[in-house]
XYZ file of C-alpha atoms in Angstrom:
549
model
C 15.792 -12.486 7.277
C 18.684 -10.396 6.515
C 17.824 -6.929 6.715
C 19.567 -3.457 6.862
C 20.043 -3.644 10.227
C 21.742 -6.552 9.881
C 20.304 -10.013 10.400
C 17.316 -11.538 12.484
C 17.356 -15.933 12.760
C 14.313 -17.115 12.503
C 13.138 -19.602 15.179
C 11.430 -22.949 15.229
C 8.104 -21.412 14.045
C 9.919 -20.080 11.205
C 9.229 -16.933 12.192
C 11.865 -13.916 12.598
C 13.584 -13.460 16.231
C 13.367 -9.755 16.804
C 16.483 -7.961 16.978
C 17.561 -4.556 17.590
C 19.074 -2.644 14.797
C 20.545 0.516 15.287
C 18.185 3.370 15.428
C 17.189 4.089 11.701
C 14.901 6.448 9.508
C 14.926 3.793 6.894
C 15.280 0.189 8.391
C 15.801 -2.954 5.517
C 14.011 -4.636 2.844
C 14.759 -8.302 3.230
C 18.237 -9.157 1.013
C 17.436 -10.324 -2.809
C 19.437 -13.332 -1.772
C 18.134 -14.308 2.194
C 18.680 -17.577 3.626
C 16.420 -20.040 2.626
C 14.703 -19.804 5.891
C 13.891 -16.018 5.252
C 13.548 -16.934 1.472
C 10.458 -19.064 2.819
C 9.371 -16.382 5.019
C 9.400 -13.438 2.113
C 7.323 -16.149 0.014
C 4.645 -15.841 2.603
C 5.404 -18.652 4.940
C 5.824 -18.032 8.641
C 4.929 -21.693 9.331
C 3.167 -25.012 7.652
C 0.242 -23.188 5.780
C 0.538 -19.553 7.469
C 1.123 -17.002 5.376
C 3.495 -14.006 6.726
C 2.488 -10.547 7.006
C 3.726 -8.555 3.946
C 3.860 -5.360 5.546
C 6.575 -6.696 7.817
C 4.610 -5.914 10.825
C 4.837 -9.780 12.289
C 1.159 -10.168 12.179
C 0.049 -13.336 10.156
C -1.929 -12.129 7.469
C -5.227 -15.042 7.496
C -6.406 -15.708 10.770
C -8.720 -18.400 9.162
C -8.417 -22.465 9.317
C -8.872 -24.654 6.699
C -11.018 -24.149 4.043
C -9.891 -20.610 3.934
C -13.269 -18.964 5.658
C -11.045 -16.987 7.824
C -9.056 -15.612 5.014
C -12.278 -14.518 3.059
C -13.669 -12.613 6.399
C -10.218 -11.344 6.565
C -10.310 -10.061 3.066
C -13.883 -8.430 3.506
C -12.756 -6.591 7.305
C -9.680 -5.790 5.160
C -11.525 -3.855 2.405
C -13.591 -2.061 5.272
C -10.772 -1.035 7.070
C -9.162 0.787 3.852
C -12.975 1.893 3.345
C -14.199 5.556 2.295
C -14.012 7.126 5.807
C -9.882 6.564 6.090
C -9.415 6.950 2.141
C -11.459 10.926 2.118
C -9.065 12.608 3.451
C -5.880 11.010 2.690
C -6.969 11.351 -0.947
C -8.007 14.785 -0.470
C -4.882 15.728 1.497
C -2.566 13.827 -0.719
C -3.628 15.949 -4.249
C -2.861 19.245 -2.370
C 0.823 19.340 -3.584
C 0.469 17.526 -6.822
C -2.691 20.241 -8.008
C -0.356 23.499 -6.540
C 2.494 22.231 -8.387
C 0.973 23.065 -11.926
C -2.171 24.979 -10.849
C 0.415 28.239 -10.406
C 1.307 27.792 -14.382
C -1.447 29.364 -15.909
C -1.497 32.285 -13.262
C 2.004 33.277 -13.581
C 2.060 36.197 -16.155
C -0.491 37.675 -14.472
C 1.128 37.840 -11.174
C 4.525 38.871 -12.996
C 1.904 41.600 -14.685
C 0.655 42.981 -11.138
C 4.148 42.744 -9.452
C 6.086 44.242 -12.479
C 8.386 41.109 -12.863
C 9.392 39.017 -15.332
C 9.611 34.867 -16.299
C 12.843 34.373 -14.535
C 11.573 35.841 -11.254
C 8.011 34.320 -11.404
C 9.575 30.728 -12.287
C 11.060 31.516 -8.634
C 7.328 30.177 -7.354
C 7.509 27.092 -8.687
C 10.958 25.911 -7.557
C 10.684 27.615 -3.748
C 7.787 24.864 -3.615
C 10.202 21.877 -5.800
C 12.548 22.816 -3.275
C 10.344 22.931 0.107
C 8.581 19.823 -1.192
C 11.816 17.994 -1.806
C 13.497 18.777 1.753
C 9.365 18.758 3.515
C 8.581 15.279 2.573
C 11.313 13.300 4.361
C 11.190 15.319 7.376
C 7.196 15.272 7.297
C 7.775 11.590 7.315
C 10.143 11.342 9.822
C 7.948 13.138 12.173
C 5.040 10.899 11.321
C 6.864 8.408 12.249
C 7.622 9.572 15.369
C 4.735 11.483 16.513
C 1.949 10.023 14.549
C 0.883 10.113 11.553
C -2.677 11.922 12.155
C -0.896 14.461 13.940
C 1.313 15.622 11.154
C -1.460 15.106 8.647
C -3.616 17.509 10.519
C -0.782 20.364 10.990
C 0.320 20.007 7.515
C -3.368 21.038 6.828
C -3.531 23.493 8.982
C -0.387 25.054 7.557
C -1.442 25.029 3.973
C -4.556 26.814 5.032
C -1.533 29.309 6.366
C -0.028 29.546 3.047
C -3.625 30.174 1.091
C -3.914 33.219 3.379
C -0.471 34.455 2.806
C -0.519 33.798 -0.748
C -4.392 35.212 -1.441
C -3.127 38.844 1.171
C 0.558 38.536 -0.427
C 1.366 42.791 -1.142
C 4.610 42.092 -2.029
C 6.117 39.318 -4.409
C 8.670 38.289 -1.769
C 5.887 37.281 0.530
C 4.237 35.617 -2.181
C 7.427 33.493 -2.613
C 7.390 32.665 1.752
C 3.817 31.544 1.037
C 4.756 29.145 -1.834
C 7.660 27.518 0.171
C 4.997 27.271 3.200
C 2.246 25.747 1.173
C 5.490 23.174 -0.743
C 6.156 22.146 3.538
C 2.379 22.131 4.268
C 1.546 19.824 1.346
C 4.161 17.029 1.926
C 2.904 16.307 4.752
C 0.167 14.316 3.813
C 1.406 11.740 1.389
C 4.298 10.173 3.982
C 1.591 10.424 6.746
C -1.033 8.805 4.384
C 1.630 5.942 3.560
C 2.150 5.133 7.411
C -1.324 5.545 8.298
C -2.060 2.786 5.667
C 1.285 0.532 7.360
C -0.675 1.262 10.475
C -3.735 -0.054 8.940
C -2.345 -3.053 7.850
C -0.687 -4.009 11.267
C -4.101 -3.628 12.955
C -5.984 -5.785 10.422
C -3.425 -7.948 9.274
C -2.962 -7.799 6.018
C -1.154 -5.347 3.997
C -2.638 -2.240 2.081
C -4.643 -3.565 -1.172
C -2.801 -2.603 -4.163
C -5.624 -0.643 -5.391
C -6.026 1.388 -2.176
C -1.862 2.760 -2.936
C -2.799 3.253 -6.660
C -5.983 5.489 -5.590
C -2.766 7.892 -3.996
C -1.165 7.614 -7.207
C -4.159 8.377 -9.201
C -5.450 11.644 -7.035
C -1.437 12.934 -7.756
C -1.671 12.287 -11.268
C -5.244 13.592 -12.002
C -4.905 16.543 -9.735
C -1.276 17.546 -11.937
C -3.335 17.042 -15.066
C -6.572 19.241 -13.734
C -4.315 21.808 -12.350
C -3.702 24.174 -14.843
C -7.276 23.845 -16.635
C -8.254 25.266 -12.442
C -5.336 27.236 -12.495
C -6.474 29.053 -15.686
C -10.427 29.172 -14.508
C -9.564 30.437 -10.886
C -7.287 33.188 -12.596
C -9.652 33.800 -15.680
C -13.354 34.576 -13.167
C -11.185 35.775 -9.155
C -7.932 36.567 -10.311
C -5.011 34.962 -9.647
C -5.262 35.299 -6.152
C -7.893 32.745 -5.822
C -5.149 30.290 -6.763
C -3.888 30.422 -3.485
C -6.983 30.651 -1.687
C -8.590 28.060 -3.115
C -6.292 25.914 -0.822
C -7.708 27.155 2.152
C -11.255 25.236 1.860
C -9.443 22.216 0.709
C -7.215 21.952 3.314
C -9.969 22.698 5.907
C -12.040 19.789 4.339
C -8.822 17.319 4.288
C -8.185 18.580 8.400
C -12.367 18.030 9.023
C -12.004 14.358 7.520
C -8.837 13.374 9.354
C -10.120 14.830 12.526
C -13.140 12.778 12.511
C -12.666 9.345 10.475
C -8.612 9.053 10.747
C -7.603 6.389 13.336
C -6.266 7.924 16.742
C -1.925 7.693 16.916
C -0.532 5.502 19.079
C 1.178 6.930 22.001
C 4.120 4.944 21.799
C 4.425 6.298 18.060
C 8.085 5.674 16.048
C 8.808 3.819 19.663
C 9.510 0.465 17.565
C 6.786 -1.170 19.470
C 3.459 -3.119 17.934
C 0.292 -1.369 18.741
C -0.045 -4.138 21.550
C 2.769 -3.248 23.265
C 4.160 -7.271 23.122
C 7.373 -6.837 21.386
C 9.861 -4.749 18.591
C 8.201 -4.497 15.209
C 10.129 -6.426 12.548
C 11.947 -4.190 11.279
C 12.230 -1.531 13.204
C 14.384 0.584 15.455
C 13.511 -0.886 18.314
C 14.562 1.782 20.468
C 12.444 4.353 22.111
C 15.193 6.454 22.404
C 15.579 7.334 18.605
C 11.898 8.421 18.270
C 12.434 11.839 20.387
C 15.430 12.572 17.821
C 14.333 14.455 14.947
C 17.872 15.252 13.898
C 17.123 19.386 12.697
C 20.845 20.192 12.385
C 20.315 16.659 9.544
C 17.545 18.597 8.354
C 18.711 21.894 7.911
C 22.192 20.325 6.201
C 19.949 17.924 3.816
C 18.217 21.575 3.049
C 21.503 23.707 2.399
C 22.712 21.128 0.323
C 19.408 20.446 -2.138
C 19.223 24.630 -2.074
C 22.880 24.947 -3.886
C 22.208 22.316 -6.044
C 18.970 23.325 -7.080
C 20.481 26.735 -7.770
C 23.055 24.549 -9.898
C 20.610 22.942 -11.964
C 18.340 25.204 -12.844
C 20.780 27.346 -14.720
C 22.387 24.749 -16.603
C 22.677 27.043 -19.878
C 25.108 29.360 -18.039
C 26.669 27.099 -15.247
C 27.586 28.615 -12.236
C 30.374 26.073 -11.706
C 31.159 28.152 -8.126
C 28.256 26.699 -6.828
C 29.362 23.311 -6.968
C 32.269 24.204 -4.385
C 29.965 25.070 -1.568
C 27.418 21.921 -2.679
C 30.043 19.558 -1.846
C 31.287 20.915 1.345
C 27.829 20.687 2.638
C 27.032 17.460 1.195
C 30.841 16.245 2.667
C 29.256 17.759 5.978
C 26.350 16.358 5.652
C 27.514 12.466 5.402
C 29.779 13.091 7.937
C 27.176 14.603 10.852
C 24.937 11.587 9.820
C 27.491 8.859 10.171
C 28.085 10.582 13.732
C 24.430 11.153 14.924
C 22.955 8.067 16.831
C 19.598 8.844 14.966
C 20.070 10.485 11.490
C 17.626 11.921 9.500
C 19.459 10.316 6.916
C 20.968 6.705 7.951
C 23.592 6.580 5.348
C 24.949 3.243 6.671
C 21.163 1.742 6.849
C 20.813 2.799 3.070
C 24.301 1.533 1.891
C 23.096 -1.910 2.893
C 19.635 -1.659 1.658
C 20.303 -1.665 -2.442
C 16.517 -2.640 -2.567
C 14.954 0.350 -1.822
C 18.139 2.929 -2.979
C 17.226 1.477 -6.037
C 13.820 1.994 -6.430
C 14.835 6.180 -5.539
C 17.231 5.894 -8.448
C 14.698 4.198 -10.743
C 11.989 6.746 -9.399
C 14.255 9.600 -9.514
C 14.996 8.632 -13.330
C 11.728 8.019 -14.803
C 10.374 11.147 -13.345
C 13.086 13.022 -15.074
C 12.246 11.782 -18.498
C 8.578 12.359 -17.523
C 8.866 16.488 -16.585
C 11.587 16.768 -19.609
C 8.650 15.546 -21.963
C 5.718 16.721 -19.944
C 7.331 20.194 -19.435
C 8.808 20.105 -23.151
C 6.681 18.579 -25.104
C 3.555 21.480 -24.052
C 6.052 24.310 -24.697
C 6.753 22.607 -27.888
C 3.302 22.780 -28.947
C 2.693 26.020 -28.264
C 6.321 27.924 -29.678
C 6.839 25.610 -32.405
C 3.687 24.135 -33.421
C 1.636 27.417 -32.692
C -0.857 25.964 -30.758
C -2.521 28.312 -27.845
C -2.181 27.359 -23.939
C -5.476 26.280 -24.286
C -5.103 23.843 -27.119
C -1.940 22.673 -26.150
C -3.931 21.864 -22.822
C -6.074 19.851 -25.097
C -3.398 18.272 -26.691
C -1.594 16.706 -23.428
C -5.711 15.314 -22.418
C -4.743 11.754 -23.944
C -1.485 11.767 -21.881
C -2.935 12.766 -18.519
C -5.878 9.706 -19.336
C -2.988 7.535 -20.142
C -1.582 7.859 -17.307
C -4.915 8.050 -14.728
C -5.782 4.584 -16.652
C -2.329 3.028 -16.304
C -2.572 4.094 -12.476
C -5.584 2.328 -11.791
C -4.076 -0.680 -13.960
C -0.936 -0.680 -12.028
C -2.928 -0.806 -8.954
C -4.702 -3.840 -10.134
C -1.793 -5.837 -10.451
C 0.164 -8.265 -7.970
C 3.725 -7.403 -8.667
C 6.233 -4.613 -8.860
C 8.428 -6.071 -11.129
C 6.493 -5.981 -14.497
C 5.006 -2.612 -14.269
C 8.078 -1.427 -13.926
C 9.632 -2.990 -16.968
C 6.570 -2.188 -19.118
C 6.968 1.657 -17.763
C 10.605 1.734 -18.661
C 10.136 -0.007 -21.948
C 7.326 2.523 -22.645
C 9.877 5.579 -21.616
C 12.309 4.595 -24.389
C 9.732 3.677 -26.682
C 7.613 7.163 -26.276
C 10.502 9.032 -26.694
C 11.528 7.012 -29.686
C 8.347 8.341 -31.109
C 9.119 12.043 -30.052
C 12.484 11.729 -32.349
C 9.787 11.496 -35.124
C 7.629 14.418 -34.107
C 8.116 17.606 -36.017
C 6.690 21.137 -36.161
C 4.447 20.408 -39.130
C 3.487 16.589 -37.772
C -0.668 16.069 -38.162
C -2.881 16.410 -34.872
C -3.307 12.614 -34.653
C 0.563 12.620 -34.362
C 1.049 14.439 -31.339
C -2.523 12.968 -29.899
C -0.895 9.280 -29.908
C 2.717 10.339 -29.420
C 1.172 12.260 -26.022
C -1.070 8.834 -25.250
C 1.790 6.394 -25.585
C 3.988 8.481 -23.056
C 1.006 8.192 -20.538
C 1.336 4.798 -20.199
C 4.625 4.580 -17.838
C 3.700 7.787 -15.916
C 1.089 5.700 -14.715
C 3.071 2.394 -14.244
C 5.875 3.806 -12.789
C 3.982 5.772 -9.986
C 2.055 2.976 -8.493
C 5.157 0.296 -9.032
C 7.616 2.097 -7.571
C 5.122 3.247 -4.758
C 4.338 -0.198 -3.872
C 8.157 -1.043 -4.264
C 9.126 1.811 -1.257
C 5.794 0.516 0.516
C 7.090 -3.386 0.288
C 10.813 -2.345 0.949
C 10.085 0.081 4.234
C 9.786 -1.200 7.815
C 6.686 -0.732 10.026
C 8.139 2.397 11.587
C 10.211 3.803 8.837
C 7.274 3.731 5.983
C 6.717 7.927 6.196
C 10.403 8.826 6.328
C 10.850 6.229 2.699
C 7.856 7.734 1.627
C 9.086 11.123 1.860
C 12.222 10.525 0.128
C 10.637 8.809 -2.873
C 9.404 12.425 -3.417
C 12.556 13.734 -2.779
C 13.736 11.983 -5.720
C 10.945 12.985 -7.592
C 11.570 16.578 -7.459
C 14.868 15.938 -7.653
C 14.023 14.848 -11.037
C 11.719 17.556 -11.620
C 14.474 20.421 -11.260
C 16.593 18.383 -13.230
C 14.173 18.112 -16.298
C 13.564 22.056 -15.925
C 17.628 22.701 -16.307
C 18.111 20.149 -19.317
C 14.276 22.037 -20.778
C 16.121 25.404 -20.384
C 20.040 23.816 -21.861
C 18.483 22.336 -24.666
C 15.567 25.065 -25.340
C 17.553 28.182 -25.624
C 15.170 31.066 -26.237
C 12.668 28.878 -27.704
C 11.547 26.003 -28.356
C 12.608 23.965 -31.218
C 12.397 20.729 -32.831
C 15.846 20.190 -32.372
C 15.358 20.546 -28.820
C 12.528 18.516 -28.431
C 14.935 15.524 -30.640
C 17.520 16.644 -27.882
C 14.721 15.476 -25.283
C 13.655 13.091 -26.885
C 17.070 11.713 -27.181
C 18.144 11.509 -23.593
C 14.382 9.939 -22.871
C 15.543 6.865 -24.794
C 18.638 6.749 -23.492
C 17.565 6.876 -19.708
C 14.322 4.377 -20.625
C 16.728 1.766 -21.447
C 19.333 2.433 -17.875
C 15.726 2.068 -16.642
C 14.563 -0.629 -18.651
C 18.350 -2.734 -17.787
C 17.830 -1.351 -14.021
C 14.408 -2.835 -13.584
C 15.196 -6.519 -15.305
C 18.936 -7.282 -13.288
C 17.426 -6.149 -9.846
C 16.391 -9.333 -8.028
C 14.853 -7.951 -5.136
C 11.826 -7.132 -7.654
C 11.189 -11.352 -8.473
C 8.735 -12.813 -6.710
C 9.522 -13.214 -2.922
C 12.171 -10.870 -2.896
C 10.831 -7.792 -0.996
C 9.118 -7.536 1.957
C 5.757 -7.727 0.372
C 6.315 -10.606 -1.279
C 4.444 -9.966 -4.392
C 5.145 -11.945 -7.114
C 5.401 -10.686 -11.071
């Protein structure tokens, strides 16, 4: 199976000889086009009759004979094994930086009120946490995958119950800033360790991760965005606006108590490249104990410099500071050069350069999300400057989005591939933003209810197939680290969407600039939409999970 690491023969059994790449954060997806040996292997074929392991892990997934009895008790210990005890707290830990990512919007005039600042500074709390998020999640994955997942899972709780009490003591506003970019590092922790607990999961039992049990992630980050704000507002409105930050403290506590007591124990040959068994290299994977004590923090800290100046960049893209692109490139030059000389980046440039598979799914990720905060962003300011609607109502307004998009999670979850989601979810981007061209300041309620539902629909597609795309795509001991960069590309997007909000926006906001929005939505949704239908590693036993459209 041809792989990033280059490529593994497959023996008599027709199953892969193991191999051992160079030491890599983000090992291969099997090659769109693979040998027809590995072509029979991504199709689920290890040998007459056995289906593969999707997960990559080596492990056939049925353990059954004939008459598939085995595969049914397989598919019942399965369901167990991805059962309430493991799901609790991942679920709970995994909504902690979704829900503080909007929960802060309703609170922020009255913190600029009590610290005697105004929008430009207070907008300074949500980016420090876009930005520690963005730079957090791959490194909290890279550690999970080379310490354990449980034990990152449980420190990143511990250190957003750090952040409540900074944030909820805070006497200055400068300390309330440190406390947002601690609770944006304590938060990613738990999605990238939540993704390789699940790989875990599925190398113990066998089978990979049920679709539905990766779209309940998706769903707890999409409901807890939507219910932040309506919190947000009712924290702020009955404790004050400090209670915004301490209300993390008893959730992270609850998320630390759960993975404490029901989260499986790490392995203690963790990011090793060894099964849990001890008997060979995972497929897949580095292979090399050597590259799991490298953590690569001068990586880190460069990957960090870099996303600071260009996050600086884009966020004032009505008055460019063009100077800033000067020292952006000198550490992103720096940057690709430090990781093409480490033996064990933090960023395997080489490893991505031959994996199009999954650097595609972080541009298609990257791009959809950038529509989605331009509209979701936009389209409530909208309401409120040129419609006249309160905060309140125009929280009402955005309800049939958010439901879109919890019901299109769960769909998404429900189905077997990655490659039609994703091509309804693009077609959906162009087409909602089509309908936004339409929208104007005096358009009826009913307008702006459907115009809201329609753009639902590939929030929720696009964050459970491109999810199961980076979990299909990732090796056994390289799922947190992809994980954590799918984020990345995320907030990338995010940042993005609030420059071209504040470019196109002016002042206020405008139909014009909403038309603007719109415009560049449709645009994008059909890259997206051409994207999704010419990339082969999406057809049916192309990736490593070998789903099927």
């Amino acid at each position: 199976m041809t792989g990033i690491g280059g490529s593994s023969p497959t023996g008599p059994d027709g199953a892969a000889t193991a191999h051992a790449p160079a030491p890599s954060v983000l090992a291969a997806a099997p090659s769109a086009v693979a040998a027809p040996e590995a072509a029979a292997v991504a199709a689920g074929r290890t040998g007459p009759g056995r289906p593969a392991d999707p997960s990559g892990s080596g492990i056939p997934s049925g353990s059954g004979g004939s008459g598939g009895s085995g595969d049914s008790r397989d598919s019942r210990g399965s369901d167990r094994a991805f059962g309430a005890r493991l799901m609790t707290p991942l679920l709970l830990g995994s909504l902690l930086n979704p829900i503080n990512s909007t929960m802060i919007a309703t609170a922020l005039v009255a913190i600029g009120q009590d610290f005697h600042v105004g929008a430009a500074e207070t907008a300074w709390l949500i980016s420090a946490m876009y930005l520690s998020s963005a730079v957090g999640q791959p490194s909290m994955g890279r550690l999970a995958d080379r310490v354990g997942p449980r034990r990152v899972f449980a420190a990143g709780a511990l250190t957003v119950c750090a952040a409540g009490l900074i944030g909820a003591l805070a006497p200055t506003f400068g300390l309330l800033i440190v406390s947002r970019v601690v609770l944006g590092i304590g938060t990613a922790a738990a999605y990238p360790a939540a993704m390789a607990i699940l790989r875990a999961e599925s190398r113990r039992v066998g089978r990979p991760a049920p679709r539905y049990v990766l779209g309940r992630l998706s769903l707890a980050a999409l409901g807890s965005a939507a219910l932040g704000p309506t919190l947000g507002g009712l924290l702020a409105a009955t404790a004050g606006w400090r209670a915004v930050f301490a209300v993390n403290i008893p959730l992270a506590l609850l998320a630390l108590l759960g993975a404490l007591a029901w989260l499986p124990a790490d392995r203690k040959n963790a990011g090793a490249g060894r099964s849990d068994s001890d008997s060979g290299p995972v497929p897949g994977s580095s292979g090399r104990a050597g590259a799991a004590g490298s953590l690569d923090p001068l990586g880190i800290a460069l990957f960090a410099a870099t996303l600071t100046c260009g996050m600086f960049f884009l966020l004032r893209l009505e008055d460019p500071q063009w100077l800033l692109l000067a020292p952006t490139g000198v550490l992103a030059g720096v940057l690709v050069w430090w990781q093409l000389r480490h033996p064990a980046p933090f960023l395997d440039l080489r490893m991505l350069a031959r994996n199009g598979a999954l650097v595609r799914t972080y541009l298609r990720h990257g791009l959809a999300y950038l529509v989605i905060y331009c509209v979701l962003y936009g389209f409530s300011q909208w309401l409120e400057e040129a419609h006249g609607f309160s905060s309140f109502h125009a929280g009402l307004v955005m309800l049939p989005m958010s439901g879109a998009a919890a019901f299109c999670s769960i769909a998404g979850a429900r189905t077997k591939g990655i490659r039609a989601p994703l091509t309804v979810a693009a077609a959906c981007l162009a087409v909602g933003s089509a309908v936004f061209l339409l929208i104007q300041g005096t358009s009826p309620l009913v307008a702006l209810l459907c115009a809201g539902a329609l753009f639902g629909i590939p929030q929720g597609l696009a964050a459970t197939g491109n999810q199961a795309a980076v979990y299909a795509q990732a090796p056994a001991d390289g799922v947190g680290s992809a994980a954590g960069l799918q984020r990345t590309a995320q907030y990338l997007g995010a940042i993005t969407a609030s420059g071209l909000i504040g470019l196109l926006y002016g002042e206020r906001a405008s139909d014009s600039g909403l038309h603007a929005i719109a415009l560049i939505g449709v645009v994008l949704g059909l890259l997206l939409l051409a994207l999704t239908l010419a990339d082969r590693s999406l057809r049916a036993g192309a990736t490593g999970a070998g789903t099927s459209d």
